[in-house]
Amino acid sequence: MDQKEIIKIKKYIKCFHIKKNEDLETFKIKFLGKKKGIITVLFKNLKKISIHERKNYGKIINELKKEVQNKISHYKSINDINKNKKVLNSDYDPTFPGKSIEIGSIHPLSIIINRIIEIFIRIGFIHVDGPEIEDDWHNFTALNIPVSHPSRDMQDTFFLCKSLDVLLRTHTSSIQIRYMKNHCPPFRILSIGKVYRNETISSHSNFMFHQAEGFSIDRKISFSDLKQTIHYLITSLFGKEKIRFRPSYFPFTEPSAEVDIHCNNEWLEIMGCGMIDPEVLKNVGIDPEIYSGFAFGVGIERLALIIYQMKDIRTYFDNDIRFLKQFKSEF
Ligand code: DAH
């Protein structure tokens, strides 16, 4: 291949008009086509050239190939720019504001939970957390709940293994045991979280709901401290509301009571409470001769029904954003 031929090919490459995609295809086949492409053939001829000249010859063909490739990429980049221009010339307006992403809102139950924490922190309570997977001792035995108690029934409790020692906590009262066995009084504790049990008869959702558990241990804690604390909670949550204490029974408190709130001309039961049973204190190594304490447990969904005047607790878990975003944390 002499100089003339090289110039001819170079010119051919340069002057080939690529206006549209089909031209590009023709150009590619013309120069790089597998069988008859000009560059391909030149490469094939390389074998015939004496070793002597091969190096130089190879260099020239590589340069030609580079020129072909440059022309191809040049066309492609121009084509991309044109495409973008087309977009810009169309109705598309890049300055038009994008679609906004909907921001969620605080769940109504979380609003109430945060509010309760705030209320109790003001009177010296500490907020603690605990496991949802419990063992028999923390959930039942240490709380004086006898083997025959209905809550230990397979139908009521979600046991997680055959030994019946691993279960989903049925109430937050297990936190009393967890905290008291590891700490020395005095203390005031609040814990809020999910509990799991069969609740088809009540207005709770049927297997899980949220509870707040509070307890206070000190020397000379009496039932009047409990009453005053509950009054403080209810008035902080509802404003001035009428409540009453009704005698009741819980295995871990003595005496025990249930609290009802007067609302829409009826009494609604909202929580259980009482003085912590001396046996429970003994179980966690606290001397009942020196210390006494009160405890209470309240269902958050139940409170939410009253606060928001709702009828069906399941709406809280339907996850319908139209429902959920009506609630504002006005506390
Ligand atoms: N653990 C009880 C329940 O889930 C509620 C309860 C009642 C908690 C009395 C207490 C209490 O701390 O003193 O039904």
mmCIF file of N, CA and C and ligand atoms in Angstrom, residues 143 170-174 176 195 197 199 209 211-215 250 252-253 256-257 271-276 294-298, ligand 1:
data_model
loop_
_atom_site.group_PDB
_atom_site.id
_atom_site.type_symbol
_atom_site.label_atom_id
_atom_site.label_comp_id
_atom_site.label_asym_id
_atom_site.label_seq_id
_atom_site.Cartn_x
_atom_site.Cartn_y
_atom_site.Cartn_z
ATOM 1 N N LEU A 143 -44.464 -12.726 88.507
ATOM 2 C CA LEU A 143 -45.588 -11.801 88.745
ATOM 3 C C LEU A 143 -46.735 -12.505 89.476
ATOM 4 N N THR A 170 -47.255 -11.055 77.053
ATOM 5 C CA THR A 170 -48.697 -10.836 76.999
ATOM 6 C C THR A 170 -49.058 -9.490 77.612
ATOM 7 N N HIS A 171 -48.108 -8.911 78.312
ATOM 8 C CA HIS A 171 -48.323 -7.578 78.909
ATOM 9 C C HIS A 171 -46.956 -6.948 79.207
ATOM 10 N N THR A 172 -46.988 -5.639 79.450
ATOM 11 C CA THR A 172 -45.719 -4.964 79.746
ATOM 12 C C THR A 172 -45.341 -5.101 81.223
ATOM 13 N N SER A 173 -46.169 -5.803 82.011
ATOM 14 C CA SER A 173 -45.836 -5.966 83.437
ATOM 15 C C SER A 173 -44.521 -6.723 83.617
ATOM 16 N N SER A 174 -44.116 -7.477 82.598
ATOM 17 C CA SER A 174 -42.825 -8.189 82.669
ATOM 18 C C SER A 174 -41.668 -7.206 82.884
ATOM 19 N N GLN A 176 -41.672 -4.767 84.908
ATOM 20 C CA GLN A 176 -41.520 -4.580 86.370
ATOM 21 C C GLN A 176 -40.433 -5.514 86.871
ATOM 22 N N VAL A 195 -47.696 -5.633 72.992
ATOM 23 C CA VAL A 195 -47.948 -6.886 73.718
ATOM 24 C C VAL A 195 -48.824 -7.758 72.821
ATOM 25 N N ARG A 197 -51.580 -10.991 72.549
ATOM 26 C CA ARG A 197 -52.471 -12.003 73.121
ATOM 27 C C ARG A 197 -53.780 -12.033 72.352
ATOM 28 N N GLU A 199 -57.250 -11.296 71.821
ATOM 29 C CA GLU A 199 -58.131 -10.280 72.411
ATOM 30 C C GLU A 199 -59.386 -10.108 71.573
ATOM 31 N N PHE A 209 -51.479 -5.317 70.684
ATOM 32 C CA PHE A 209 -51.799 -3.919 70.965
ATOM 33 C C PHE A 209 -50.657 -3.310 71.781
ATOM 34 N N GLN A 211 -49.175 -1.228 75.149
ATOM 35 C CA GLN A 211 -49.475 -0.951 76.558
ATOM 36 C C GLN A 211 -48.425 -0.017 77.134
ATOM 37 N N ALA A 212 -48.876 0.777 78.108
ATOM 38 C CA ALA A 212 -47.920 1.562 78.897
ATOM 39 C C ALA A 212 -47.953 0.995 80.301
ATOM 40 N N GLU A 213 -46.797 0.741 80.846
ATOM 41 C CA GLU A 213 -46.692 0.199 82.198
ATOM 42 C C GLU A 213 -45.933 1.217 83.029
ATOM 43 N N GLY A 214 -46.474 1.519 84.198
ATOM 44 C CA GLY A 214 -45.746 2.438 85.072
ATOM 45 C C GLY A 214 -45.641 1.831 86.454
ATOM 46 N N PHE A 215 -44.557 2.081 87.146
ATOM 47 C CA PHE A 215 -44.468 1.629 88.538
ATOM 48 C C PHE A 215 -43.470 2.495 89.297
ATOM 49 N N PHE A 250 -55.723 -8.513 90.326
ATOM 50 C CA PHE A 250 -54.599 -8.921 89.484
ATOM 51 C C PHE A 250 -53.647 -9.706 90.381
ATOM 52 N N PHE A 252 -50.580 -9.810 90.602
ATOM 53 C CA PHE A 252 -49.329 -9.148 90.998
ATOM 54 C C PHE A 252 -49.525 -7.861 91.790
ATOM 55 N N THR A 253 -50.800 -7.511 92.091
ATOM 56 C CA THR A 253 -51.039 -6.321 92.923
ATOM 57 C C THR A 253 -52.030 -6.654 94.028
ATOM 58 N N SER A 256 -55.906 -4.382 94.286
ATOM 59 C CA SER A 256 -55.912 -4.059 92.853
ATOM 60 C C SER A 256 -57.157 -3.239 92.522
ATOM 61 N N ALA A 257 -57.060 -2.486 91.443
ATOM 62 C CA ALA A 257 -58.230 -1.694 91.026
ATOM 63 C C ALA A 257 -58.245 -1.555 89.514
ATOM 64 N N MET A 271 -57.909 1.142 82.493
ATOM 65 C CA MET A 271 -56.635 0.582 82.948
ATOM 66 C C MET A 271 -56.736 -0.241 84.219
ATOM 67 N N GLY A 272 -55.699 -1.021 84.474
ATOM 68 C CA GLY A 272 -55.606 -1.779 85.717
ATOM 69 C C GLY A 272 -54.466 -1.216 86.546
ATOM 70 N N CYS A 273 -54.586 -1.346 87.850
ATOM 71 C CA CYS A 273 -53.518 -0.813 88.696
ATOM 72 C C CYS A 273 -53.593 -1.429 90.094
ATOM 73 N N GLY A 274 -52.670 -1.068 90.939
ATOM 74 C CA GLY A 274 -52.716 -1.573 92.314
ATOM 75 C C GLY A 274 -51.390 -1.392 93.010
ATOM 76 N N MET A 275 -51.350 -1.874 94.275
ATOM 77 C CA MET A 275 -50.094 -1.833 95.029
ATOM 78 C C MET A 275 -49.353 -3.142 94.745
ATOM 79 N N ILE A 276 -48.085 -3.035 94.408
ATOM 80 C CA ILE A 276 -47.331 -4.243 94.018
ATOM 81 C C ILE A 276 -47.332 -5.253 95.170
ATOM 82 N N PHE A 294 -46.429 1.086 93.744
ATOM 83 C CA PHE A 294 -47.661 0.906 92.969
ATOM 84 C C PHE A 294 -47.305 0.622 91.511
ATOM 85 N N ALA A 295 -48.277 0.085 90.783
ATOM 86 C CA ALA A 295 -48.069 -0.187 89.354
ATOM 87 C C ALA A 295 -49.379 0.021 88.615
ATOM 88 N N PHE A 296 -49.267 0.303 87.343
ATOM 89 C CA PHE A 296 -50.478 0.401 86.516
ATOM 90 C C PHE A 296 -50.142 0.000 85.086
ATOM 91 N N GLY A 297 -51.172 -0.450 84.372
ATOM 92 C CA GLY A 297 -50.990 -0.813 82.968
ATOM 93 C C GLY A 297 -52.172 -0.285 82.174
ATOM 94 N N VAL A 298 -51.862 0.394 81.061
ATOM 95 C CA VAL A 298 -52.948 1.003 80.293
ATOM 96 C C VAL A 298 -52.760 0.721 78.803
HETATM 97 N N1 DAH B 1 -50.862 -6.440 83.020
HETATM 98 C C1 DAH B 1 -52.269 -6.140 83.056
HETATM 99 C C2 DAH B 1 -52.903 -6.546 81.741
HETATM 100 O O1 DAH B 1 -52.214 -6.682 80.779
HETATM 101 C C3 DAH B 1 -52.518 -4.662 83.266
HETATM 102 C C4 DAH B 1 -52.095 -4.238 84.639
HETATM 103 C C5 DAH B 1 -52.991 -4.337 85.664
HETATM 104 C C6 DAH B 1 -50.823 -3.740 84.846
HETATM 105 C C7 DAH B 1 -52.628 -3.941 86.950
HETATM 106 C C8 DAH B 1 -50.436 -3.354 86.125
HETATM 107 C C9 DAH B 1 -51.366 -3.470 87.176
HETATM 108 O O2 DAH B 1 -49.217 -2.888 86.388
HETATM 109 O O3 DAH B 1 -50.980 -3.064 88.407
HETATM 110 O O4 DAH B 1 -54.075 -6.690 81.668
#
